[in-house]
JSON list of C-alpha atoms in Angstrom, two decimals:
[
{"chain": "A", "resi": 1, "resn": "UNK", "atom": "CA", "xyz": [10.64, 2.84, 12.12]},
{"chain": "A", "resi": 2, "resn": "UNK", "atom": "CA", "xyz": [14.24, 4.12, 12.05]},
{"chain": "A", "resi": 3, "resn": "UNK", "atom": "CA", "xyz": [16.17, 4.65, 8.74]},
{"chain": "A", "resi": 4, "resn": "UNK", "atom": "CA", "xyz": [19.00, 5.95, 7.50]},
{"chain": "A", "resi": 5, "resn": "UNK", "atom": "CA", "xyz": [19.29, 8.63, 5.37]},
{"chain": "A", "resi": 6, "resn": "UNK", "atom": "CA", "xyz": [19.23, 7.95, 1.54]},
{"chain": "A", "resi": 7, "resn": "UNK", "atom": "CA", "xyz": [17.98, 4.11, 2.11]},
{"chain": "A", "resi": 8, "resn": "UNK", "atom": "CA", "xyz": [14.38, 2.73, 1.36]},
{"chain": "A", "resi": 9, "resn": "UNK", "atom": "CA", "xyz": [12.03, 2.05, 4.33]},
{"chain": "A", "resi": 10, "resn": "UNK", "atom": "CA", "xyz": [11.36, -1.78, 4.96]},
{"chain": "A", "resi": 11, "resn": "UNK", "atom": "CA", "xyz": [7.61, -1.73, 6.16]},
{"chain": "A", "resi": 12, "resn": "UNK", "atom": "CA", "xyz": [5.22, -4.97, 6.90]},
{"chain": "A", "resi": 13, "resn": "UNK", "atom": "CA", "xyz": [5.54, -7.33, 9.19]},
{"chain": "A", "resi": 14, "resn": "UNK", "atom": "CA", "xyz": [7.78, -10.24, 7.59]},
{"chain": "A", "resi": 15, "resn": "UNK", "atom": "CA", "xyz": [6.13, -13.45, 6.08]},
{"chain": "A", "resi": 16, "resn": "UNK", "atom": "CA", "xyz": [2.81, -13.78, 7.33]},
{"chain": "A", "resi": 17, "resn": "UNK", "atom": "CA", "xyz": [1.60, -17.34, 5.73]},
{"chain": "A", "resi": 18, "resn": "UNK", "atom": "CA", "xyz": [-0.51, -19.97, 6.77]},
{"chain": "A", "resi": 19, "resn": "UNK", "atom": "CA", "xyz": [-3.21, -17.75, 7.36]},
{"chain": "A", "resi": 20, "resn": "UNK", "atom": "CA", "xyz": [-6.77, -17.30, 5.20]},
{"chain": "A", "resi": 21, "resn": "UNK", "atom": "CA", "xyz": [-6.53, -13.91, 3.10]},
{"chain": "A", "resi": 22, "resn": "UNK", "atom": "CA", "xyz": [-9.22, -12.86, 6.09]},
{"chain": "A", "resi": 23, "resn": "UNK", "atom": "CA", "xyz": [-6.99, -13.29, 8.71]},
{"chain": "A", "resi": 24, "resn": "UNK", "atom": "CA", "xyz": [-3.98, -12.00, 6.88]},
{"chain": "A", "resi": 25, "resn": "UNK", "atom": "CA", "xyz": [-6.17, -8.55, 5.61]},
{"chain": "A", "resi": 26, "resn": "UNK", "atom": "CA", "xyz": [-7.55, -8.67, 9.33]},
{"chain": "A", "resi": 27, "resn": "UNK", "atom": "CA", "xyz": [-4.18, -7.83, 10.46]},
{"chain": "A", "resi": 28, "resn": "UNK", "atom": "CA", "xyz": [-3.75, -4.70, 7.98]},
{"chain": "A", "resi": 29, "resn": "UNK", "atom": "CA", "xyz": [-4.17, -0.70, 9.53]},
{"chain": "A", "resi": 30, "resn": "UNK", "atom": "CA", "xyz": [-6.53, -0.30, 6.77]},
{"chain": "A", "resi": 31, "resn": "UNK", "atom": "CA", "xyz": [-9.02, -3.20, 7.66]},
{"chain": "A", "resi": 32, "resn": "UNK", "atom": "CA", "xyz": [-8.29, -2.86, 11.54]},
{"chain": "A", "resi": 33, "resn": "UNK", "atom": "CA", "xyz": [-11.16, -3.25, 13.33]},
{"chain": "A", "resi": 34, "resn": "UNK", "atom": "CA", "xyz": [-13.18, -4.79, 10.80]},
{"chain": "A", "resi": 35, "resn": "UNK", "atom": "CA", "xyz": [-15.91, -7.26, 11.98]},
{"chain": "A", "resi": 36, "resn": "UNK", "atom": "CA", "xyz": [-15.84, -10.87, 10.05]},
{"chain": "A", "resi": 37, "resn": "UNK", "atom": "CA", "xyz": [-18.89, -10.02, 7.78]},
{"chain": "A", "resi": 38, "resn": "UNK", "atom": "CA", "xyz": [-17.27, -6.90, 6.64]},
{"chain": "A", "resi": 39, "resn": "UNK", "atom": "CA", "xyz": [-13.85, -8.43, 6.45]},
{"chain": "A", "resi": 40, "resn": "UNK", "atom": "CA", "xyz": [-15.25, -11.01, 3.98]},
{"chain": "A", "resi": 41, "resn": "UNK", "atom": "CA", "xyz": [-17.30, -8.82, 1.90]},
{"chain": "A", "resi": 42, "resn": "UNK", "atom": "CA", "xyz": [-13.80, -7.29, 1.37]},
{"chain": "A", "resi": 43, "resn": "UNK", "atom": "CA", "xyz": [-12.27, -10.63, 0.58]},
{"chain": "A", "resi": 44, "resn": "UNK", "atom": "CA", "xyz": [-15.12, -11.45, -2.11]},
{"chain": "A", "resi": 45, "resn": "UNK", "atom": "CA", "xyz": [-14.09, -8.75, -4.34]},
{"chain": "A", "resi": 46, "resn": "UNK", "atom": "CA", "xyz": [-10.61, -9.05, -4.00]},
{"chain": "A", "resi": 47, "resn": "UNK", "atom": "CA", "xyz": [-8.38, -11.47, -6.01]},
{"chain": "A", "resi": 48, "resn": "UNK", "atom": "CA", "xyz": [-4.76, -12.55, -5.91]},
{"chain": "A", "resi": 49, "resn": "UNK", "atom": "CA", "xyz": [-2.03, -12.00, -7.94]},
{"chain": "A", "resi": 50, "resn": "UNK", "atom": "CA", "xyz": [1.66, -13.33, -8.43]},
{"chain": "A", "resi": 51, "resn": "UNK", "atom": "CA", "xyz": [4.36, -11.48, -9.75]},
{"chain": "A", "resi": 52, "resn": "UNK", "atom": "CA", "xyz": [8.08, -12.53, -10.43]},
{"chain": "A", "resi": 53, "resn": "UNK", "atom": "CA", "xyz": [11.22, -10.54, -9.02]},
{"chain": "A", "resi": 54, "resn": "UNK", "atom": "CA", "xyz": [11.94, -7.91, -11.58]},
{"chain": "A", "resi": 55, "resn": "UNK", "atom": "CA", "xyz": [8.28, -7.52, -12.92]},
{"chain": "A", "resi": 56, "resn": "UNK", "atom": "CA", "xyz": [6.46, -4.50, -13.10]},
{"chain": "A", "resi": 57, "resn": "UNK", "atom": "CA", "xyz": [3.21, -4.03, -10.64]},
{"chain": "A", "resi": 58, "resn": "UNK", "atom": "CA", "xyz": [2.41, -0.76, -12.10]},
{"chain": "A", "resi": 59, "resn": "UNK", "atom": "CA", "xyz": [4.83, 2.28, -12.93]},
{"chain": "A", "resi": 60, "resn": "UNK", "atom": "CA", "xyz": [4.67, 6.01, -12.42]},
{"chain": "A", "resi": 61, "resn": "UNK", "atom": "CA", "xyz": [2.17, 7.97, -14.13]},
{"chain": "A", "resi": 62, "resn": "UNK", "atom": "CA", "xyz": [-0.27, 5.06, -14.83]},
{"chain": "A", "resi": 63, "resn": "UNK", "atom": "CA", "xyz": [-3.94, 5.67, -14.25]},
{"chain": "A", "resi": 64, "resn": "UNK", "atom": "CA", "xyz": [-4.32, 4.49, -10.15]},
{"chain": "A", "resi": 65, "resn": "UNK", "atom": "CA", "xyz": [-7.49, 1.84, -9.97]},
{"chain": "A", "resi": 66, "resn": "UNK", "atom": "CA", "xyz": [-5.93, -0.84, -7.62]},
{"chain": "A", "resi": 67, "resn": "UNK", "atom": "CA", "xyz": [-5.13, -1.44, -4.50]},
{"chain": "A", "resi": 68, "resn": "UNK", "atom": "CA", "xyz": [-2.72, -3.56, -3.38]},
{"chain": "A", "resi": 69, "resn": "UNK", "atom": "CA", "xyz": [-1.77, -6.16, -0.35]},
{"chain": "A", "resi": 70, "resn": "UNK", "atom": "CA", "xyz": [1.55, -7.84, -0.11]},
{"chain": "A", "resi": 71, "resn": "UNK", "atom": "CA", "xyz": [0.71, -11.48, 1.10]},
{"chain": "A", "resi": 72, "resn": "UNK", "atom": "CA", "xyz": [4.19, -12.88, 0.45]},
{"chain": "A", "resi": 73, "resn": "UNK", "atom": "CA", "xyz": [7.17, -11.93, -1.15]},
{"chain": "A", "resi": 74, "resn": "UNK", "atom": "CA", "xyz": [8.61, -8.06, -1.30]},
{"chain": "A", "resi": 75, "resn": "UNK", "atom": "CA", "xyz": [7.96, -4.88, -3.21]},
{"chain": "A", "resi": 76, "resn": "UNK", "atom": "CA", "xyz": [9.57, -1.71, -4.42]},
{"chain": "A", "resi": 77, "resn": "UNK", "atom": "CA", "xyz": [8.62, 1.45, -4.29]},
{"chain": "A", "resi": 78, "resn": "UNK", "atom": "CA", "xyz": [10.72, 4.02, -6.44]},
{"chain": "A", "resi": 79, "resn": "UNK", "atom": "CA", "xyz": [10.39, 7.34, -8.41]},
{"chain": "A", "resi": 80, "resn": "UNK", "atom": "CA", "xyz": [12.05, 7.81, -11.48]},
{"chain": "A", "resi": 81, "resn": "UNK", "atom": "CA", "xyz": [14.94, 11.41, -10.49]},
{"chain": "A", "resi": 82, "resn": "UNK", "atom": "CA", "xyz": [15.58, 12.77, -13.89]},
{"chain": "A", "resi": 83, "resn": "UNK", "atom": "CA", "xyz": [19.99, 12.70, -13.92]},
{"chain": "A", "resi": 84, "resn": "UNK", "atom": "CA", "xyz": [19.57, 10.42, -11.20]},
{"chain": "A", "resi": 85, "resn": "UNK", "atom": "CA", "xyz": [17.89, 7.03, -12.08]},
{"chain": "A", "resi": 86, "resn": "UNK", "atom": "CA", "xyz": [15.85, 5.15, -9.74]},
{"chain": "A", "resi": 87, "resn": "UNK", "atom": "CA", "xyz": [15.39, 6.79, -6.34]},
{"chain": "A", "resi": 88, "resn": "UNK", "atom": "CA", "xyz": [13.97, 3.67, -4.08]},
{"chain": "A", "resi": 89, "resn": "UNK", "atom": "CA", "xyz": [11.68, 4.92, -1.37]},
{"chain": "A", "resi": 90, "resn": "UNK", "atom": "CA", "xyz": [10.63, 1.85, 0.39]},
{"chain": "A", "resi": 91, "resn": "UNK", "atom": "CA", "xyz": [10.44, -1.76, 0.12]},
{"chain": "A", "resi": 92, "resn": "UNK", "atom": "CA", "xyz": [7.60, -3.64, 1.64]},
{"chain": "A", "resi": 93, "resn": "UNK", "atom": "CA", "xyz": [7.48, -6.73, 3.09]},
{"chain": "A", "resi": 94, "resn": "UNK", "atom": "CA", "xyz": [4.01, -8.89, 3.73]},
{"chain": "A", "resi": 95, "resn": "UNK", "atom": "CA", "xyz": [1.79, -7.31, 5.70]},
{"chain": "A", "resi": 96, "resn": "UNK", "atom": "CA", "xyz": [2.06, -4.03, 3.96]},
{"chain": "A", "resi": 97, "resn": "UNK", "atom": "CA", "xyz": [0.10, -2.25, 1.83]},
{"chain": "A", "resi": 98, "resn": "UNK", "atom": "CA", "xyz": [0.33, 0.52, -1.49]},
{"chain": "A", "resi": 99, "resn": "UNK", "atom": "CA", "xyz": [-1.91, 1.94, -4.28]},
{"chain": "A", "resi": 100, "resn": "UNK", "atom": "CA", "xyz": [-4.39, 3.07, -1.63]},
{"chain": "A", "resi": 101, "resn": "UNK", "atom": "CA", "xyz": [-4.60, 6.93, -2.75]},
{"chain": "A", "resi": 102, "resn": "UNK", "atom": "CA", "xyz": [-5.95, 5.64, -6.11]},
{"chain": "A", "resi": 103, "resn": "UNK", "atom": "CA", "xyz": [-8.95, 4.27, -3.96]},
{"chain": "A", "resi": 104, "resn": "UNK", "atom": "CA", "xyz": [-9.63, 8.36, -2.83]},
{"chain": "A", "resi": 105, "resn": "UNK", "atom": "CA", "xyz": [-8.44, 10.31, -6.22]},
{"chain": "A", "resi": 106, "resn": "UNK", "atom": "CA", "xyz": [-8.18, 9.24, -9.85]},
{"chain": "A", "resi": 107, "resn": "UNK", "atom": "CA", "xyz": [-4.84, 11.04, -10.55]},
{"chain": "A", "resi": 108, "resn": "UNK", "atom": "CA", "xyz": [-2.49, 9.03, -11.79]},
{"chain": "A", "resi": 109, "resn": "UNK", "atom": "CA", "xyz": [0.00, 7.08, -9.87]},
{"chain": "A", "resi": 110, "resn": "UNK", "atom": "CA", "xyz": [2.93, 8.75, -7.51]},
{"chain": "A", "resi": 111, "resn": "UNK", "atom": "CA", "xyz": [5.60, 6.34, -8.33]},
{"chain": "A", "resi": 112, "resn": "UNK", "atom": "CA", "xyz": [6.06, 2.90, -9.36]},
{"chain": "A", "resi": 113, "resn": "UNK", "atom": "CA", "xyz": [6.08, -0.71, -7.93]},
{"chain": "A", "resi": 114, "resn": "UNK", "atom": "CA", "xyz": [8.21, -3.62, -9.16]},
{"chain": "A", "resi": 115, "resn": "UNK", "atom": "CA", "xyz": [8.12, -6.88, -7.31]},
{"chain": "A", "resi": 116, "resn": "UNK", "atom": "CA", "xyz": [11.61, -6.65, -5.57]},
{"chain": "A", "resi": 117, "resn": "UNK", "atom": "CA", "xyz": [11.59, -10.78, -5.26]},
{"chain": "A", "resi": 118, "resn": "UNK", "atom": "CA", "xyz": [8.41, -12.92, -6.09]},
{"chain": "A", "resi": 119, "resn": "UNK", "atom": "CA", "xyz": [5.69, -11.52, -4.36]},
{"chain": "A", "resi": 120, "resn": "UNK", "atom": "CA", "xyz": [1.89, -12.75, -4.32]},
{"chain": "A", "resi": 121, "resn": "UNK", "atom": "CA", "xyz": [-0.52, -9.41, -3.58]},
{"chain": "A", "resi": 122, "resn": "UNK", "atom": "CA", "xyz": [-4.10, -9.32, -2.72]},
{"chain": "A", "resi": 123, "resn": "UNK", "atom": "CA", "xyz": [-5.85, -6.82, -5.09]},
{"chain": "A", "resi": 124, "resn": "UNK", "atom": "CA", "xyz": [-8.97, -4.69, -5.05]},
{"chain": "A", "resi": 125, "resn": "UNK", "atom": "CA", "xyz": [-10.08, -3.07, -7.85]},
{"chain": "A", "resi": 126, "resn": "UNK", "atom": "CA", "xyz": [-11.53, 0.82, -6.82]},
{"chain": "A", "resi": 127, "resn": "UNK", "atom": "CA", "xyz": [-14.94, 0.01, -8.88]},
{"chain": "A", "resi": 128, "resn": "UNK", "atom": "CA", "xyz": [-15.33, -3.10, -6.89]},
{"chain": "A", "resi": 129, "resn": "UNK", "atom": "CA", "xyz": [-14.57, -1.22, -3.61]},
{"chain": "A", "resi": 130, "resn": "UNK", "atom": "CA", "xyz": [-16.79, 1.72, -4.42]},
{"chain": "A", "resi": 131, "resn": "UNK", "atom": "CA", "xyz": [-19.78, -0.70, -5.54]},
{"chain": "A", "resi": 132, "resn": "UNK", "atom": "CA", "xyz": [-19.50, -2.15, -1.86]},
{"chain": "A", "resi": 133, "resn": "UNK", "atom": "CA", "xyz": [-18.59, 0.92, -0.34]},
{"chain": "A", "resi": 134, "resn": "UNK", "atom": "CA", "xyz": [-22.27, 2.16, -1.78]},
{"chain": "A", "resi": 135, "resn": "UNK", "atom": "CA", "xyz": [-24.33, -0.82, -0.15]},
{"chain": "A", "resi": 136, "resn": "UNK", "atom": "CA", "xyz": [-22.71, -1.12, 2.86]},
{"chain": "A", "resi": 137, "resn": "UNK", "atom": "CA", "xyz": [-22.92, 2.22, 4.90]},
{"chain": "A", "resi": 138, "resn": "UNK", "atom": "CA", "xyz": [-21.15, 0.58, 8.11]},
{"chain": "A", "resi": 139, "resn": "UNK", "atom": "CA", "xyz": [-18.26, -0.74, 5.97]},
{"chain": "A", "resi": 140, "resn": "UNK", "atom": "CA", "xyz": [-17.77, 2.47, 3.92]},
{"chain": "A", "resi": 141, "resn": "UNK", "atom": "CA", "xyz": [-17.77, 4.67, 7.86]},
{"chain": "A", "resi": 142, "resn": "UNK", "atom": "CA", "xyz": [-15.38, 2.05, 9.00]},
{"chain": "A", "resi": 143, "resn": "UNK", "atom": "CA", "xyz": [-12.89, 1.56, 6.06]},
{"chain": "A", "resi": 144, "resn": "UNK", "atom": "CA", "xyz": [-13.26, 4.94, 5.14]},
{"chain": "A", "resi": 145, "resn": "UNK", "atom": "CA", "xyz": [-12.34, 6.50, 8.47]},
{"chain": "A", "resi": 146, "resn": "UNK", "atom": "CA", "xyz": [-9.23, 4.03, 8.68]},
{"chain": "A", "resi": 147, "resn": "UNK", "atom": "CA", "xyz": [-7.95, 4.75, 5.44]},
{"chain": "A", "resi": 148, "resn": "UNK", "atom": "CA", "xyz": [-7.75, 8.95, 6.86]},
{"chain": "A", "resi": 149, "resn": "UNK", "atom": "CA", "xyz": [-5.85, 7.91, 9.86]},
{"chain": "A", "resi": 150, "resn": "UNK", "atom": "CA", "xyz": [-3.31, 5.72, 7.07]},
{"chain": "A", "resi": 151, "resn": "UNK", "atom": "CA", "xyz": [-2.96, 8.81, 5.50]},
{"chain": "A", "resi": 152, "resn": "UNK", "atom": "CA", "xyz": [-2.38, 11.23, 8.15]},
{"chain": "A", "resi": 153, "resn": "UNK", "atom": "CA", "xyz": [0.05, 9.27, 9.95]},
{"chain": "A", "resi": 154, "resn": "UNK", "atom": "CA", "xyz": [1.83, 8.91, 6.21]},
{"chain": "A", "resi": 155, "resn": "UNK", "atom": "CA", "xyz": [1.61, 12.84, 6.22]},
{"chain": "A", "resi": 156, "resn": "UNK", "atom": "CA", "xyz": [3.21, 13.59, 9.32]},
{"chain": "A", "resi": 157, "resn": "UNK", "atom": "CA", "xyz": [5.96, 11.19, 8.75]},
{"chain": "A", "resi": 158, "resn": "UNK", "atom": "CA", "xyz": [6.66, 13.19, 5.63]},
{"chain": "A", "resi": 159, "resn": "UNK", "atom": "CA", "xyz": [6.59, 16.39, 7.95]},
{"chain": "A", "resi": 160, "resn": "UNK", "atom": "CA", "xyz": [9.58, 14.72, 9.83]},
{"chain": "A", "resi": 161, "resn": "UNK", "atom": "CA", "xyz": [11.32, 13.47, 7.13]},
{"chain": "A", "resi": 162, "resn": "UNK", "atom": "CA", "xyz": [11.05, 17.22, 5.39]},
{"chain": "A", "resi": 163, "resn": "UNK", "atom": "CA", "xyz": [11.73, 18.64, 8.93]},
{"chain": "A", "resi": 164, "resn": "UNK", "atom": "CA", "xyz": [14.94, 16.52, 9.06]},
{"chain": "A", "resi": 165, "resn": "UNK", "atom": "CA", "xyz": [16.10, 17.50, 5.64]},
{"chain": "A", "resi": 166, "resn": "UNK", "atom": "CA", "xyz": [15.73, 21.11, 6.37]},
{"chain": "A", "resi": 167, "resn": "UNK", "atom": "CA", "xyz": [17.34, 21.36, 9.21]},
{"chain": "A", "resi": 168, "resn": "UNK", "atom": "CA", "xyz": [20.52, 19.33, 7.82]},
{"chain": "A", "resi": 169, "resn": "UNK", "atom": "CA", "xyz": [20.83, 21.06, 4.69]},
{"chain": "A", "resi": 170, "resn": "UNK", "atom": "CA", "xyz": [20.02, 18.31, 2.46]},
{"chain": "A", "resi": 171, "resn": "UNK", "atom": "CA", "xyz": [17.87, 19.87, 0.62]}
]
């Protein structure tokens, strides 16, 4: 995904409705793969949430036990730069998904999420996850292993991106 320099990455894949939550969290990197019986042991501890443009999902610093999927609507992603304001580093679109280092680590979260225009999220709490994670071997290989591939594929477009600000002195 191209994007300019100094502008917030639009990830997901548009509005996505119509759909069960299966279908729709079917569709997600994280649960790719999935088969249906693990897919809806997923959706069983997961609940949904609405949130109006403006509100706050969770902010910067806050203690990371959710994880979150955009069903409808849009959300930001921004860090707080001190003589700066708010620096936005993405905004998400349905189909995409955010909180998931809380569900590796318990530090506390990396930046903060505001619903950038109503936005309806499925959420799984990590206590929930981890209690499934413990009785279901298959699921935890499976969800486990594509949650390291989200990751590293996060990490090396963070190589690039510090890569390109190197070498173009905008550091």
């Amino acid at each position: 995904m191209a994007e300019a320099a100094g502008e917030p990455v639009v990830a997901g894949g548009g509005d996505i409705g119509g759909k069960t939550t299966q279908e729709l969290i079917a569709q997600v990197d994280i649960f790719a793969g999935l088969p249906p019986v693990h897919l809806r042991r997923v959706v069983d501890i997961g609940l949904e949430e609405t949130f109006k443009r403006g509100e706050r999902i969770f902010s910067e610093g806050d203690a990371g036990d959710k994880f979150y999927l955009i069903l409808d609507g849009a959300v930001r992603i921004s860090r707080f730069v001190t003589g700066i304001g708010e620096e936005a580093l993405a905004v998400l679109r349905a189909g995409a998904y955010f909180g998931e280092m809380s569900l590796i680590d318990e530090a506390p979260r990396s930046a903060t999420a505001l619903a950038h225009e109503r936005c309806q999220l499925f959420v799984v709490n990590r206590a929930d996850l981890e209690d499934l994670l413990f009785v279901d071997r298959d699921l935890a290989y499976e969800l486990l292993w594509n949650l390291v591939r989200t990751l590293s594929r996060r990490l090396r477009a963070t190589n690039d991106k510090m890569t390109f600000l190197a070498t173009t002195n905008k550091f």
